[in-house]
Coordinates of N, CA, C and O in Angstrom, one line a residue:
M16 N 0.8 -1.2 0.0 CA 0.0 0.0 0.0 C 0.9 1.2 0.0 O 1.9 1.3 0.8
R17 N 0.5 2.2 -0.8 CA 1.3 3.4 -0.9 C 1.0 4.4 0.2 O -0.1 4.4 0.7
H18 N 2.0 5.0 0.7 CA 1.9 5.9 1.9 C 1.3 7.3 1.3 O 1.6 7.7 0.3
D19 N 0.4 7.9 2.1 CA -0.1 9.2 1.8 C 0.8 10.2 2.5 O 0.8 10.3 3.8
S20 N 1.6 10.9 1.8 CA 2.6 11.8 2.3 C 2.2 13.2 2.3 O 3.0 14.2 2.5
R21 N 0.9 13.5 1.9 CA 0.5 14.9 1.7 C 0.7 15.7 3.0 O 1.0 16.9 3.0
L22 N 0.4 15.1 4.2 CA 0.5 15.9 5.4 C 2.0 16.3 5.6 O 2.2 17.5 5.8
S23 N 2.9 15.4 5.6 CA 4.3 15.9 5.8 C 4.8 16.8 4.7 O 5.5 17.8 5.0
R24 N 4.3 16.6 3.5 CA 4.7 17.5 2.4 C 4.1 18.9 2.6 O 4.8 19.9 2.4
M25 N 2.9 19.0 3.0 CA 2.3 20.3 3.2 C 2.8 21.0 4.4 O 3.0 22.2 4.4
L26 N 3.1 20.3 5.4 CA 3.8 20.9 6.6 C 5.1 21.5 6.2 O 5.4 22.7 6.6
H27 N 5.9 20.8 5.4 CA 7.1 21.3 4.9 C 7.0 22.6 4.2 O 7.6 23.6 4.4
V28 N 6.0 22.6 3.2 CA 5.8 23.7 2.4 C 5.3 24.9 3.2 O 5.8 26.1 3.0
L29 N 4.4 24.7 4.1 CA 3.8 25.8 4.9 C 4.9 26.5 5.7 O 5.0 27.7 5.9
I30 N 5.8 25.7 6.3 CA 6.8 26.3 7.2 C 7.8 27.1 6.3 O 8.2 28.2 6.7
H31 N 8.2 26.6 5.1 CA 9.0 27.3 4.2 C 8.3 28.6 3.8 O 8.9 29.7 3.7
M32 N 7.0 28.6 3.5 CA 6.3 29.7 3.1 C 6.3 30.8 4.1 O 6.4 32.1 3.7
D33 N 6.4 30.5 5.4 CA 6.5 31.5 6.4 C 7.7 32.3 6.3 O 7.7 33.5 6.8
S34 N 8.8 31.8 5.7 CA 10.0 32.6 5.7 C 10.2 33.3 4.4 O 11.2 34.0 4.2
L35 N 9.3 33.1 3.4 CA 9.4 33.8 2.1 C 9.0 35.3 2.2 O 8.1 35.6 3.0
D36 N 9.7 36.1 1.4 CA 9.3 37.5 1.3 C 8.2 37.8 0.3 O 7.7 38.9 0.3
A37 N 7.9 36.8 -0.5 CA 6.8 37.0 -1.5 C 6.0 35.7 -1.6 O 6.4 34.7 -1.1
P38 N 4.8 35.8 -2.2 CA 4.0 34.6 -2.3 C 4.7 33.5 -3.1 O 5.5 33.8 -3.9
A39 N 4.4 32.3 -2.7 CA 5.0 31.2 -3.4 C 4.1 30.7 -4.5 O 2.9 30.5 -4.3
T40 N 4.6 30.7 -5.7 CA 3.8 30.2 -6.8 C 3.6 28.7 -6.8 O 4.4 28.0 -6.1
S41 N 2.6 28.3 -7.5 CA 2.3 26.8 -7.6 C 3.6 26.1 -8.2 O 3.9 25.0 -7.9
D42 N 4.2 26.8 -9.2 CA 5.4 26.3 -9.9 C 6.6 26.1 -8.8 O 7.3 25.1 -8.8
T43 N 6.7 27.1 -8.0 CA 7.8 27.0 -7.0 C 7.5 25.9 -6.0 O 8.5 25.1 -5.7
I44 N 6.3 25.8 -5.5 CA 6.0 24.7 -4.5 C 6.1 23.4 -5.2 O 6.6 22.4 -4.6
A45 N 5.7 23.3 -6.5 CA 5.8 22.0 -7.2 C 7.3 21.6 -7.3 O 7.6 20.4 -7.2
A46 N 8.1 22.6 -7.6 CA 9.6 22.2 -7.7 C 10.1 21.7 -6.4 O 10.9 20.8 -6.3
M47 N 9.6 22.3 -5.2 CA 10.0 21.9 -3.9 C 9.6 20.4 -3.7 O 10.4 19.7 -3.1
L48 N 8.4 20.1 -4.2 CA 7.9 18.8 -3.9 C 8.1 17.8 -5.0 O 7.6 16.6 -4.9
N49 N 8.7 18.2 -6.0 CA 8.9 17.3 -7.2 C 7.6 16.8 -7.7 O 7.4 15.5 -7.9
T50 N 6.7 17.7 -8.0 CA 5.4 17.2 -8.4 C 4.9 18.3 -9.4 O 5.6 19.2 -9.8
N51 N 3.6 18.1 -9.9 CA 3.0 19.0 -10.9 C 2.3 20.2 -10.2 O 1.7 20.0 -9.2
P52 N 2.4 21.4 -10.8 CA 1.7 22.5 -10.2 C 0.2 22.3 -10.1 O -0.4 22.9 -9.1
V53 N -0.4 21.5 -10.9 CA -1.8 21.2 -10.8 C -2.1 20.5 -9.5 O -3.1 20.8 -8.8
V54 N -1.3 19.6 -9.1 CA -1.4 18.9 -7.9 C -1.3 19.8 -6.7 O -2.0 19.8 -5.7
V55 N -0.3 20.7 -6.8 CA -0.2 21.8 -5.7 C -1.4 22.6 -5.6 O -1.9 22.8 -4.5
R56 N -2.0 23.1 -6.7 CA -3.1 24.0 -6.7 C -4.3 23.2 -6.1 O -5.1 23.8 -5.3
R57 N -4.5 22.0 -6.4 CA -5.6 21.2 -5.9 C -5.5 21.0 -4.4 O -6.4 21.1 -3.6
T58 N -4.3 20.7 -3.9 CA -4.0 20.5 -2.5 C -4.1 21.8 -1.7 O -4.8 21.8 -0.7
M59 N -3.5 22.8 -2.2 CA -3.6 24.1 -1.6 C -5.0 24.7 -1.5 O -5.3 25.4 -0.6
A60 N -5.8 24.3 -2.5 CA -7.2 24.8 -2.5 C -7.9 24.3 -1.2 O -8.8 25.1 -0.7
G61 N -7.7 23.1 -0.8 CA -8.3 22.5 0.4 C -7.8 23.3 1.6 O -8.6 23.6 2.5
L62 N -6.6 23.7 1.6 CA -6.0 24.6 2.7 C -6.6 26.0 2.7 O -6.9 26.6 3.8
R63 N -6.8 26.5 1.5 CA -7.5 27.8 1.3 C -8.9 27.8 1.8 O -9.3 28.7 2.6
E64 N -9.6 26.7 1.5 CA -11.0 26.6 1.9 C -11.1 26.6 3.5 O -12.1 27.1 4.0
Q65 N -10.1 26.1 4.1 CA -10.2 26.0 5.6 C -9.5 27.2 6.2 O -9.5 27.4 7.4
G66 N -9.0 28.2 5.4 CA -8.5 29.5 5.9 C -7.1 29.5 6.4 O -6.7 30.3 7.1
Y67 N -6.3 28.5 5.9 CA -4.9 28.4 6.3 C -4.0 29.2 5.4 O -2.9 29.6 5.7
V68 N -4.3 29.2 4.1 CA -3.6 30.0 3.1 C -4.5 30.8 2.2 O -5.8 30.6 2.3
Q69 N -3.9 31.8 1.6 CA -4.7 32.6 0.6 C -3.9 32.6 -0.7 O -2.7 32.3 -0.7
S70 N -4.6 32.9 -1.8 CA -3.9 32.9 -3.1 C -4.3 34.1 -3.8 O -5.3 34.7 -3.6
G71 N -3.3 34.6 -4.6 CA -3.5 35.7 -5.5 C -3.1 35.3 -6.9 O -2.2 34.5 -7.1
K72 N -3.8 35.9 -7.9 CA -3.6 35.6 -9.3 C -2.8 36.6 -9.9 O -2.6 37.8 -9.4
G73 N -2.2 36.3 -11.1 CA -1.5 37.2 -11.9 C -0.1 37.5 -11.4 O 0.5 36.8 -10.5
H74 N 0.5 38.5 -12.0 CA 2.0 38.8 -11.7 C 2.1 39.2 -10.2 O 1.3 40.0 -9.7
G75 N 2.9 38.5 -9.6 CA 3.1 38.8 -8.1 C 2.2 38.0 -7.3 O 2.2 38.1 -6.1
G76 N 1.4 37.1 -7.9 CA 0.5 36.3 -7.2 C 1.1 35.0 -6.7 O 2.3 34.7 -6.9
G77 N 0.3 34.3 -6.0 CA 0.8 33.0 -5.5 C 0.1 32.7 -4.1 O -0.9 33.3 -3.8
W78 N 0.8 31.8 -3.4 CA 0.2 31.3 -2.1 C 0.9 32.0 -0.9 O 2.1 32.1 -0.9
V79 N 0.1 32.5 0.1 CA 0.7 33.0 1.3 C -0.1 32.4 2.5 O -1.2 32.0 2.3
L80 N 0.6 32.4 3.6 CA -0.1 31.9 4.8 C -1.2 32.9 5.2 O -1.0 34.2 5.1
A81 N -2.4 32.4 5.6 CA -3.4 33.3 6.1 C -3.5 33.4 7.6 O -4.2 34.2 8.2
R82 N -2.7 32.6 8.3 CA -2.6 32.6 9.7 C -1.1 32.3 10.1 O -0.4 31.8 9.4
P83 N -0.8 32.8 11.3 CA 0.6 32.6 11.8 C 0.8 31.1 12.1 O -0.1 30.4 12.4
L84 N 2.0 30.6 12.0 CA 2.3 29.3 12.3 C 1.9 28.8 13.7 O 1.4 27.6 13.8
H85 N 1.9 29.7 14.7 CA 1.5 29.2 16.0 C 0.0 29.0 16.1 O -0.5 28.4 17.0
A86 N -0.8 29.4 15.1 CA -2.2 29.3 15.1 C -2.7 28.1 14.2 O -3.9 27.9 14.0
I87 N -1.8 27.3 13.7 CA -2.1 26.1 12.9 C -1.5 24.9 13.5 O -0.3 24.8 13.8
T88 N -2.3 23.8 13.7 CA -1.8 22.6 14.2 C -1.7 21.6 13.2 O -2.3 21.7 12.1
L89 N -1.0 20.5 13.5 CA -0.9 19.4 12.6 C -2.3 18.8 12.3 O -2.6 18.4 11.1
R90 N -3.1 18.7 13.3 CA -4.5 18.3 13.1 C -5.3 19.1 12.1 O -6.1 18.6 11.3
D91 N -5.0 20.4 12.2 CA -5.7 21.4 11.3 C -5.4 21.0 9.9 O -6.3 21.0 9.0
I92 N -4.2 20.8 9.6 CA -3.8 20.5 8.2 C -4.2 19.1 7.8 O -4.7 18.9 6.7
H93 N -4.1 18.2 8.7 CA -4.6 16.8 8.4 C -6.1 16.9 8.1 O -6.5 16.3 7.1
H94 N -6.9 17.7 8.8 CA -8.3 17.8 8.5 C -8.5 18.5 7.1 O -9.4 18.1 6.4
A95 N -7.8 19.5 6.9 CA -7.9 20.3 5.6 C -7.5 19.4 4.4 O -8.0 19.7 3.3
L96 N -6.8 18.4 4.7 CA -6.4 17.5 3.5 C -7.4 16.3 3.4 O -7.2 15.4 2.6
G97 N -8.5 16.4 4.2 CA -9.6 15.5 4.0 C -9.6 14.3 5.0 O -10.2 13.3 4.8
D98 N -8.8 14.5 6.1 CA -8.8 13.4 7.1 C -8.4 12.1 6.6 O -9.1 11.1 6.8
P99 N -7.2 12.0 5.8 CA -6.9 10.7 5.3 C -6.6 9.7 6.4 O -6.2 10.2 7.5
P100 N -6.7 8.4 6.1 CA -6.4 7.4 7.2 C -4.9 7.6 7.7 O -4.1 7.9 6.9
V101 N -4.7 7.4 8.9 CA -3.4 7.6 9.5 C -2.6 6.3 9.5 O -1.4 6.3 9.7
F102 N -3.3 5.2 9.3 CA -2.6 3.9 9.3 C -2.9 3.2 8.0 O -4.0 3.3 7.4
A103 N -1.9 2.4 7.5 CA -2.0 1.6 6.3 C -2.7 0.2 6.7 O -3.0 -0.5 5.7
L104 N -2.7 -0.1 7.9 CA -3.3 -1.4 8.4 C -4.8 -1.3 8.1 O -5.4 -0.3 8.2
G105 N -5.3 -2.5 7.8 CA -6.8 -2.6 7.7 C -7.3 -4.0 8.0 O -6.5 -4.9 8.2
T106 N -8.5 -4.2 8.0 CA -9.2 -5.5 8.2 C -9.7 -6.0 6.8 O -9.7 -5.3 5.8
T107 N -10.2 -7.2 6.9 CA -10.7 -7.8 5.7 C -12.1 -8.3 5.9 O -12.5 -8.6 7.0
D108 N -12.8 -8.4 4.8 CA -14.2 -8.9 4.9 C -14.4 -10.1 3.9 O -15.5 -10.3 3.4
E109 N -13.3 -10.7 3.6 CA -13.3 -11.9 2.7 C -14.2 -13.0 3.2 O -14.8 -13.8 2.4
H110 N -14.2 -13.2 4.5 CA -14.9 -14.3 5.2 C -15.9 -13.7 6.2 O -15.7 -14.0 7.4
A111 N -16.8 -12.9 5.8 CA -17.7 -12.1 6.7 C -18.5 -13.0 7.7 O -18.9 -12.6 8.8
D112 N -18.7 -14.3 7.3 CA -19.5 -15.2 8.1 C -18.6 -15.9 9.2 O -19.1 -16.6 10.1
C113 N -17.3 -15.8 9.1 CA -16.3 -16.4 10.0 C -16.3 -15.7 11.3 O -15.9 -14.5 11.4
L114 N -16.6 -16.4 12.4 CA -16.5 -15.8 13.7 C -15.2 -15.3 14.1 O -15.0 -14.3 14.7
I115 N -14.1 -16.1 13.7 CA -12.8 -15.7 14.0 C -12.4 -14.4 13.3 O -11.9 -13.5 13.9
E116 N -12.7 -14.3 12.0 CA -12.5 -13.1 11.2 C -13.2 -11.9 11.9 O -12.6 -10.8 12.0
R117 N -14.4 -12.1 12.3 CA -15.2 -11.0 12.9 C -14.5 -10.6 14.2 O -14.5 -9.4 14.5
A118 N -14.0 -11.5 15.0 CA -13.4 -11.2 16.2 C -12.1 -10.5 16.0 O -11.8 -9.5 16.7
V119 N -11.3 -10.9 15.0 CA -10.0 -10.3 14.7 C -10.3 -8.8 14.2 O -9.7 -7.9 14.7
N120 N -11.3 -8.7 13.3 CA -11.7 -7.3 12.8 C -12.1 -6.4 14.0 O -11.7 -5.2 14.0
A121 N -12.9 -6.9 14.9 CA -13.4 -6.1 16.0 C -12.2 -5.7 16.9 O -12.1 -4.5 17.2
T122 N -11.3 -6.6 17.2 CA -10.2 -6.3 18.0 C -9.2 -5.3 17.4 O -8.8 -4.3 18.0
L123 N -8.9 -5.6 16.1 CA -8.0 -4.7 15.4 C -8.7 -3.3 15.2 O -8.0 -2.3 15.4
G124 N -9.9 -3.3 14.9 CA -10.7 -2.0 14.7 C -10.7 -1.2 15.9 O -10.4 0.0 15.8
D125 N -10.9 -1.8 17.1 CA -10.9 -1.1 18.3 C -9.6 -0.5 18.6 O -9.4 0.7 19.0
A126 N -8.5 -1.3 18.4 CA -7.2 -0.8 18.7 C -6.8 0.3 17.7 O -6.2 1.3 18.2
M127 N -7.1 0.1 16.5 CA -6.7 1.2 15.5 C -7.5 2.5 15.8 O -6.9 3.6 15.6
R128 N -8.8 2.4 16.1 CA -9.5 3.6 16.5 C -8.9 4.3 17.7 O -8.8 5.5 17.7
A129 N -8.5 3.5 18.7 CA -7.9 4.1 19.9 C -6.6 4.8 19.6 O -6.3 5.9 20.0
A130 N -5.8 4.1 18.8 CA -4.5 4.6 18.4 C -4.7 5.9 17.5 O -3.9 6.9 17.7
E131 N -5.6 5.8 16.6 CA -5.9 7.0 15.7 C -6.3 8.2 16.6 O -5.8 9.3 16.4
A132 N -7.2 8.0 17.5 CA -7.7 9.1 18.4 C -6.5 9.7 19.2 O -6.4 10.9 19.3
L133 N -5.6 8.8 19.7 CA -4.4 9.3 20.4 C -3.5 10.1 19.5 O -3.1 11.2 19.9
L134 N -3.2 9.6 18.3 CA -2.4 10.3 17.4 C -3.0 11.7 17.0 O -2.3 12.7 17.0
L135 N -4.3 11.7 16.7 CA -4.9 13.0 16.3 C -5.0 13.9 17.4 O -4.8 15.1 17.2
E136 N -5.1 13.4 18.7 CA -5.1 14.3 19.8 C -3.7 15.0 19.9 O -3.5 16.2 20.1
R137 N -2.7 14.2 19.7 CA -1.3 14.7 19.7 C -1.1 15.7 18.6 O -0.4 16.7 18.8
F138 N -1.6 15.4 17.4 CA -1.5 16.3 16.3 C -2.1 17.7 16.6 O -1.7 18.7 16.2
G139 N -3.2 17.7 17.5 CA -3.8 18.9 17.9 C -3.0 19.7 18.8 O -3.3 20.9 19.1
Q140 N -2.0 19.1 19.4 CA -1.2 19.8 20.4 C 0.1 20.4 19.8 O 0.8 21.2 20.5
V141 N 0.4 20.0 18.6 CA 1.6 20.5 17.9 C 1.3 21.5 16.9 O 0.5 21.3 15.9
T142 N 1.9 22.7 17.0 CA 1.7 23.7 16.0 C 2.8 23.7 15.0 O 3.8 23.1 15.2
L143 N 2.6 24.4 13.9 CA 3.6 24.5 12.9 C 4.8 25.4 13.4 O 5.9 25.1 13.0
A144 N 4.5 26.3 14.3 CA 5.6 27.0 15.0 C 6.5 26.1 15.8 O 7.7 26.3 15.8
D145 N 5.9 25.0 16.4 CA 6.7 24.1 17.1 C 7.6 23.3 16.2 O 8.8 23.1 16.5
L146 N 7.0 23.0 15.0 CA 7.9 22.2 14.0 C 9.0 23.1 13.5 O 10.1 22.7 13.4
A147 N 8.7 24.4 13.3 CA 9.7 25.3 12.8 C 10.8 25.5 13.8 O 12.0 25.5 13.5
A148 N 10.4 25.6 15.1 CA 11.4 25.8 16.1 C 12.3 24.5 16.2 O 13.5 24.6 16.5
N149 N 11.7 23.4 16.1 CA 12.4 22.2 16.2 C 13.4 22.1 15.0 O 14.6 21.6 15.2
A150 N 13.0 22.5 13.8 CA 13.9 22.6 12.7 C 15.1 23.5 13.0 O 16.3 23.2 12.6
C151 N 14.9 24.6 13.6 CA 15.9 25.6 13.9 C 16.9 25.0 14.9 O 18.1 25.3 14.8
R152 N 16.4 24.2 15.8 CA 17.3 23.6 16.8 C 18.2 22.5 16.2 O 19.3 22.2 16.7
R153 N 17.8 21.9 15.1 CA 18.6 20.9 14.5 C 19.7 21.5 13.7 O 20.6 21.0 13.3

């Protein structure tokens, strides 16, 4: 299963954007991420809809932060990206009538929900300013 790296990639971009003197174009961000500007625009649009970035068109346009880093948490960005699953693990329904499979699925499901809740709670406690400060310490 392929990893969904949008969260880490967008956190990276947003922290860099905070240090820029001008708006970041989709082309500039795409070059940072080694991807297509269309992918950047689509992803950033979700962040714009949630009020984390703003965009301007034309000469001198591009993407800028709409909030300071200390006002944005990892959970905020995770949510703006559509709340993708945080784990690649999953259950199966190939033998839905099997009592053992149902027991395994129930146990795994409970554990994964608890782990996800804990992880998302932690995401809500870490701001992008915390990440930026951590990067400066390194």
